[in-house]
Amino acid sequence: MAQQQTGRQEDIERENRFSSEDDHKLKAEAEGEVFSIEKAFEGKEIPSWRKQLTMRAFVVSFVLSILFSFIVMKLNLTTGIIPSLNVSAGLLGFFFVKTWTQFLSKSGLLRQPFTRQENTVIQTCVVASSGIAFSGGFGSYLFGMSERIAIQSGDTKLGFKDPSLTWIIGFLFIVSFLGLFSVVPLRKIMIIDFKLSYPSGTATAFLINSFHTTEGAKLAKKQVRTLGKFFSFSFLWGFFQWFFTGGNDCGFSSFPTFGLKAYENKFYFDFSATYVGVGMICPYIVNVSVLLGGILSWGTMWPLIETRKGQWYSNDLSQSSLRGLQGYKVFIAIAMILGDGLYNFFKVLSRTLSGLFHQVRARNVSSGLPIDNSVPEYPKLSYDDQRRTRIFLKDQIPTWFAIAGYVTIAVASIVTLPHIFDELKWYYVLVIYIFAPTLAFCNAYGCGLTDWSLASTYGKLAIFTIGAWAGSSHGGVLAGLAACGIMMNIVSTASDLTQDFKTGYLTLASPRSMFVSQVIGTAMGCVISPCVFWLFYKAFDDLGIHGSEYPAPFAIVFRSMAKLGVEGFSSLPKDCLLLCYVFFGAAILINLIKDYSGKMGRFIPLPMAMAIPFYIGPYFAIDMCVGSLILFVWEKINKAKAEAFGPAVASGLICGDGIWTLPNSILALAGVQPPICMKFLSRGTNTRVDKFLGS
């Protein structure tokens, strides 16, 4: 997404871009046509903000929140790659409520028709709820506090705090709402004055608007049927695979697709429907970047470093020791992640400041930013924009309410958080809350420009800042990880809410209903996500262990960052720091080349994506590339169908396999073992398949 421009430059850019609803409208007007989304809905009554918040909407949201929380949690605990699920949430919300209302209509019991505003409320609530599964840190900072991760990183003496439902739910309720209040006073500036694009929010709104037209409803029904077919297939495939996993390294997920040597280096197809679906959703460059990262690390670097065993690190170290080969894997990945994250942080920050400067100067504002919530006339705007602006500014959220809410929750947090984490002093929390609104605004504004939320990068900055301030002797590791959680939740929910304001603006949903829906969804997530994590934690004893089904790779990465912040570089193995400098610089250099290569930049890999397989291996990259290949071939055969039904197929694969984790976890808790172990073993130079009946 190009940087926002003003004046004539902005007009020229907009003439050349036709990817969003506003772009299509501008193109039509340029050709002398009248293109209007809102005129298609002109005869339909817009319900009041209270009527947009229906009981059926929140019942459906609750059910979908559970589904998506399982999906996000599984992705969190396996690789940490989480695609956007907004489209799936909007589509499933439409399907469930539409089915509900059609049934009531036939029986004569329907009191209120299903509107696009209610659809937007559902989508907002579901995404807010399932978003807690990510920002809650169950696969990163929060789980990184546990003894299980501390043992693997070899630093139990630096402190640990094992997960417990009580304190996790309490912590999330304390920190997850602040971000919502921090950006409410600036909603008019973001959406109306600066006209930020928020590509994901715009795309979601365009989808919801299309669902509620005659042709769009027909297509949505076909998409839902397609999603249902692949949901069933994915669920049954997961169930079928379970029968053959009655032991360690058993089943299709341990099949040496490219031979045993490749399998030892994590190169194999593990038959995961989830990551085939993820590969169909993620851009091609992301999937290729992950595969390239796997080839560079597991195909080249780690075998070479392993030949230095006994010289660079001791022969006596365990495989999980960070002073051995594992240390190179973890810290080089961290270096690439930090290099990429910091580059994009400063890039987005510079765009944010530049955009603010141009926006303010263009409007001749000399005494601060306009925070006027009145409803002015906009005679030069199109019919659609005039109607949307009028509705958006009609239901105001008082600024005093937002400020009072932020201060109240901040005071409560400063008092309560030190009781949850003894190492987190009240003045650490105070400093975070002083700077948090500014950082939340930067993240929300940057997300509007680039569609990129840098929540995890802000969290990492908090790790180093608070961790170094506290020091190792005063629990700096736990203090840094807790500070990371506070910051991530604030900036993440702030950008999410602003994105939802954009969606609501384009579907004529009231800002009040968006805010209430986000609050209710966040509250749901503060309960649902910890419960889902607790189910995983109790069902799988090897959760978070390297090489297990759910290794939670970013848990040890975040803890290692905290350890690095309080101890420095003394704990790194030989020449690891030098390699970290090289890959840190390489990440920045690759980004610079990508940004200044024009159209060729889209073929340059992403350092952040390349870093992910450095630690856990490239097996999931094979799955994602299979998904890309399926979509690529489909587009060559029939591009229109691929674009219309590709997201539905991908969502079905992800949702079916994701929801299978629920019965799988219940079976594990009940002690039910799969009846068959299909195992691939190497005996000398021969390879054979052993099948063991019984557990």
XYZ file of N, CA, C and O in Angstrom, residues 601-677:
308
model
N 10.261 -5.675 -6.606
C 10.297 -5.912 -5.172
C 9.341 -6.990 -4.704
O 9.573 -7.631 -3.675
N 8.277 -7.212 -5.479
C 7.306 -8.236 -5.058
C 7.855 -9.649 -5.178
O 7.264 -10.595 -4.657
N 8.990 -9.806 -5.860
C 9.605 -11.129 -5.997
C 10.698 -11.366 -4.958
O 11.287 -12.440 -4.926
N 10.981 -10.379 -4.145
C 12.029 -10.506 -3.124
C 11.410 -11.063 -1.846
O 10.372 -10.581 -1.391
N 12.008 -12.094 -1.234
C 11.404 -12.749 -0.063
C 11.312 -11.842 1.158
O 12.006 -10.829 1.266
N 10.458 -12.232 2.097
C 10.232 -11.478 3.329
C 11.084 -12.062 4.461
O 10.934 -13.243 4.801
N 11.970 -11.273 5.061
C 12.835 -11.798 6.130
C 12.060 -12.378 7.317
O 12.465 -13.389 7.884
N 10.947 -11.727 7.706
C 10.163 -12.228 8.836
C 9.658 -13.639 8.559
O 9.733 -14.527 9.425
N 9.154 -13.880 7.347
C 8.660 -15.208 6.990
C 9.807 -16.211 6.889
O 9.666 -17.379 7.272
N 10.946 -15.761 6.402
C 12.109 -16.650 6.292
C 12.601 -17.105 7.662
O 13.136 -18.209 7.807
N 12.425 -16.264 8.687
C 12.956 -16.570 10.019
C 12.175 -17.665 10.732
O 12.730 -18.368 11.582
N 10.904 -17.828 10.403
C 10.046 -18.755 11.161
C 10.558 -20.198 11.133
O 10.647 -20.848 12.177
N 10.941 -20.761 9.964
C 11.401 -22.159 9.968
C 12.808 -22.355 10.528
O 13.237 -23.502 10.693
N 13.547 -21.280 10.816
C 14.890 -21.436 11.365
C 14.876 -22.288 12.630
O 15.801 -23.054 12.873
N 13.831 -22.138 13.425
C 13.756 -22.852 14.701
C 12.988 -24.163 14.589
O 13.454 -25.208 15.041
N 11.814 -24.149 13.957
C 10.950 -25.338 13.983
C 11.072 -26.228 12.762
O 10.574 -27.350 12.760
N 11.725 -25.748 11.706
C 11.876 -26.564 10.513
C 10.893 -26.187 9.419
O 9.898 -25.514 9.673
N 11.154 -26.652 8.176
C 10.358 -26.221 7.026
C 9.199 -27.141 6.657
O 8.618 -26.978 5.585
N 8.848 -28.121 7.521
C 7.816 -29.083 7.135
C 6.490 -28.404 6.806
O 5.810 -28.781 5.836
N 6.104 -27.389 7.577
C 4.836 -26.714 7.315
C 4.914 -25.869 6.048
O 3.900 -25.593 5.404
N 6.148 -25.459 5.658
C 6.319 -24.689 4.421
C 5.966 -25.543 3.208
O 5.447 -25.035 2.205
N 6.245 -26.846 3.294
C 5.875 -27.762 2.198
C 4.362 -27.761 2.045
O 3.827 -27.667 0.936
N 3.645 -27.857 3.175
C 2.176 -27.835 3.139
C 1.664 -26.532 2.521
O 0.758 -26.532 1.686
N 2.240 -25.409 2.959
C 1.782 -24.110 2.469
C 2.054 -23.955 0.974
O 1.226 -23.401 0.233
N 3.186 -24.468 0.521
C 3.493 -24.387 -0.909
C 2.573 -25.294 -1.729
O 2.259 -24.978 -2.881
N 2.143 -26.412 -1.151
C 1.141 -27.255 -1.823
C -0.158 -26.471 -1.991
O -0.800 -26.507 -3.046
N -0.551 -25.732 -0.936
C -1.741 -24.883 -1.026
C -1.594 -23.829 -2.107
O -2.526 -23.576 -2.889
N -0.404 -23.210 -2.178
C -0.141 -22.216 -3.218
C -0.231 -22.835 -4.604
O -0.777 -22.232 -5.540
N 0.323 -24.041 -4.743
C 0.316 -24.724 -6.041
C -1.111 -25.033 -6.489
O -1.466 -24.842 -7.662
N -1.942 -25.497 -5.541
C -3.349 -25.782 -5.860
C -4.041 -24.527 -6.365
O -4.738 -24.545 -7.386
N -3.853 -23.418 -5.651
C -4.491 -22.159 -6.043
C -3.949 -21.659 -7.380
O -4.707 -21.160 -8.227
N -2.644 -21.796 -7.589
C -2.026 -21.329 -8.833
C -2.587 -22.086 -10.038
O -2.956 -21.473 -11.056
N -2.660 -23.417 -9.925
C -3.204 -24.228 -11.024
C -4.672 -23.893 -11.256
O -5.132 -23.771 -12.399
N -5.410 -23.726 -10.155
C -6.841 -23.386 -10.250
C -7.029 -22.051 -10.973
O -7.917 -21.911 -11.816
N -6.199 -21.071 -10.642
C -6.296 -19.761 -11.299
C -5.985 -19.856 -12.792
O -6.561 -19.129 -13.601
N -5.062 -20.738 -13.159
C -4.735 -20.909 -14.570
C -5.899 -21.554 -15.332
O -6.140 -21.242 -16.501
N -6.604 -22.455 -14.657
C -7.732 -23.141 -15.298
C -8.955 -22.235 -15.361
O -9.607 -22.102 -16.398
N -9.295 -21.610 -14.228
C -10.484 -20.753 -14.161
C -10.252 -19.704 -13.069
O -10.539 -19.946 -11.895
N -9.739 -18.551 -13.461
C -9.358 -17.529 -12.489
C -10.559 -16.985 -11.723
O -10.478 -16.731 -10.521
N -11.685 -16.787 -12.415
C -12.872 -16.227 -11.762
C -13.359 -17.138 -10.633
O -13.675 -16.674 -9.530
N -13.419 -18.443 -10.902
C -13.863 -19.393 -9.866
C -12.855 -19.477 -8.734
O -13.227 -19.602 -7.562
N -11.579 -19.443 -9.077
C -10.542 -19.508 -8.042
C -10.644 -18.323 -7.102
O -10.524 -18.464 -5.880
N -10.882 -17.116 -7.656
C -11.004 -15.926 -6.825
C -12.270 -15.947 -5.984
O -12.282 -15.474 -4.847
N -13.356 -16.525 -6.548
C -14.627 -16.543 -5.830
C -14.665 -17.615 -4.751
O -15.195 -17.388 -3.656
N -14.095 -18.791 -5.045
C -14.244 -19.933 -4.129
C -12.952 -20.352 -3.439
O -12.992 -21.189 -2.530
N -11.812 -19.796 -3.844
C -10.551 -20.136 -3.192
C -10.563 -19.863 -1.696
O -10.202 -20.743 -0.893
N -10.989 -18.651 -1.258
C -11.053 -18.395 0.188
C -11.999 -19.336 0.932
O -11.743 -19.687 2.083
N -13.089 -19.757 0.276
C -14.043 -20.670 0.920
C -13.417 -22.049 1.107
O -13.574 -22.682 2.163
N -12.693 -22.535 0.074
C -12.014 -23.832 0.188
C -10.965 -23.778 1.297
O -10.889 -24.671 2.149
N -10.152 -22.719 1.293
C -9.104 -22.568 2.310
C -9.706 -22.493 3.710
O -9.215 -23.142 4.650
N -10.777 -21.719 3.859
C -11.425 -21.582 5.173
C -11.989 -22.909 5.645
O -11.911 -23.251 6.835
N -12.563 -23.685 4.716
C -13.096 -25.000 5.078
C -12.008 -25.927 5.575
O -12.181 -26.636 6.578
N -10.864 -25.941 4.885
C -9.739 -26.789 5.301
C -9.219 -26.380 6.680
O -8.943 -27.231 7.533
N -9.086 -25.067 6.897
C -8.572 -24.575 8.184
C -9.571 -24.839 9.308
O -9.201 -25.323 10.384
N -10.845 -24.539 9.059
C -11.865 -24.677 10.112
C -12.095 -26.137 10.487
O -12.222 -26.478 11.669
N -12.157 -27.028 9.492
C -12.409 -28.443 9.779
C -11.303 -29.057 10.606
O -11.547 -29.734 11.619
N -10.049 -28.828 10.189
C -8.911 -29.367 10.925
C -8.772 -28.691 12.280
O -8.388 -29.321 13.272
N -9.114 -27.396 12.318
C -9.025 -26.671 13.581
C -10.014 -27.174 14.608
O -9.678 -27.360 15.780
N -11.246 -27.422 14.182
C -12.271 -27.872 15.140
C -12.044 -29.328 15.539
O -12.504 -29.756 16.601
N -11.292 -30.096 14.724
C -10.960 -31.473 15.110
C -10.100 -31.494 16.372
O -10.125 -32.460 17.135
N -9.360 -30.403 16.626
C -8.536 -30.375 17.832
C -9.382 -30.447 19.104
O -8.882 -30.859 20.152
N -10.669 -30.052 19.039
C -11.526 -30.132 20.225
C -11.786 -31.579 20.626
O -11.456 -31.979 21.754
N -12.368 -32.440 19.735
C -12.530 -33.849 20.134
C -11.197 -34.552 20.365
O -11.103 -35.444 21.219
N -10.161 -34.144 19.634
C -8.843 -34.749 19.831
C -8.335 -34.473 21.246
O -7.796 -35.364 21.919
N -8.528 -33.236 21.708
C -8.106 -32.877 23.070
C -8.927 -33.615 24.117
O -8.392 -34.083 25.128
N -10.226 -33.739 23.870
C -11.099 -34.439 24.818
C -10.713 -35.915 24.917
O -10.662 -36.496 26.016
N -10.415 -36.534 23.766
C -9.977 -37.933 23.765
C -8.670 -38.093 24.538
O -8.498 -39.057 25.297
N -7.745 -37.137 24.364
C -6.469 -37.196 25.082
C -6.675 -37.046 26.585
O -6.043 -37.746 27.384
N -7.579 -36.125 26.984
C -7.871 -35.945 28.408
C -8.500 -37.184 29.014
O -8.266 -37.520 30.179
N -9.326 -37.878 28.209
C -10.001 -39.086 28.689
C -9.092 -40.307 28.671
O -9.493 -41.386 29.106
N -7.867 -40.146 28.169
C -6.919 -41.256 28.132
C -7.158 -42.240 27.009
O -6.636 -43.364 27.042
N -7.928 -41.851 26.005
C -8.205 -42.738 24.868
C -7.054 -42.639 23.884
O -6.756 -41.561 23.370
N -6.400 -43.777 23.604
C -5.262 -43.803 22.699
C -5.679 -44.307 21.320
O -6.548 -45.174 21.206
N -5.073 -43.774 20.249
C -5.357 -44.303 18.908
C -4.978 -45.780 18.831
O -3.997 -46.207 19.452
N -5.739 -46.571 18.086
C -5.513 -48.023 18.079
C -4.310 -48.469 17.256
O -3.842 -49.597 17.411
N -3.785 -47.654 16.363
C -2.737 -48.082 15.431
C -1.585 -47.093 15.456
O -1.787 -45.884 15.520
N -0.369 -47.624 15.388
C 0.806 -46.775 15.207
C 1.458 -47.162 13.882
O 2.003 -48.253 13.752
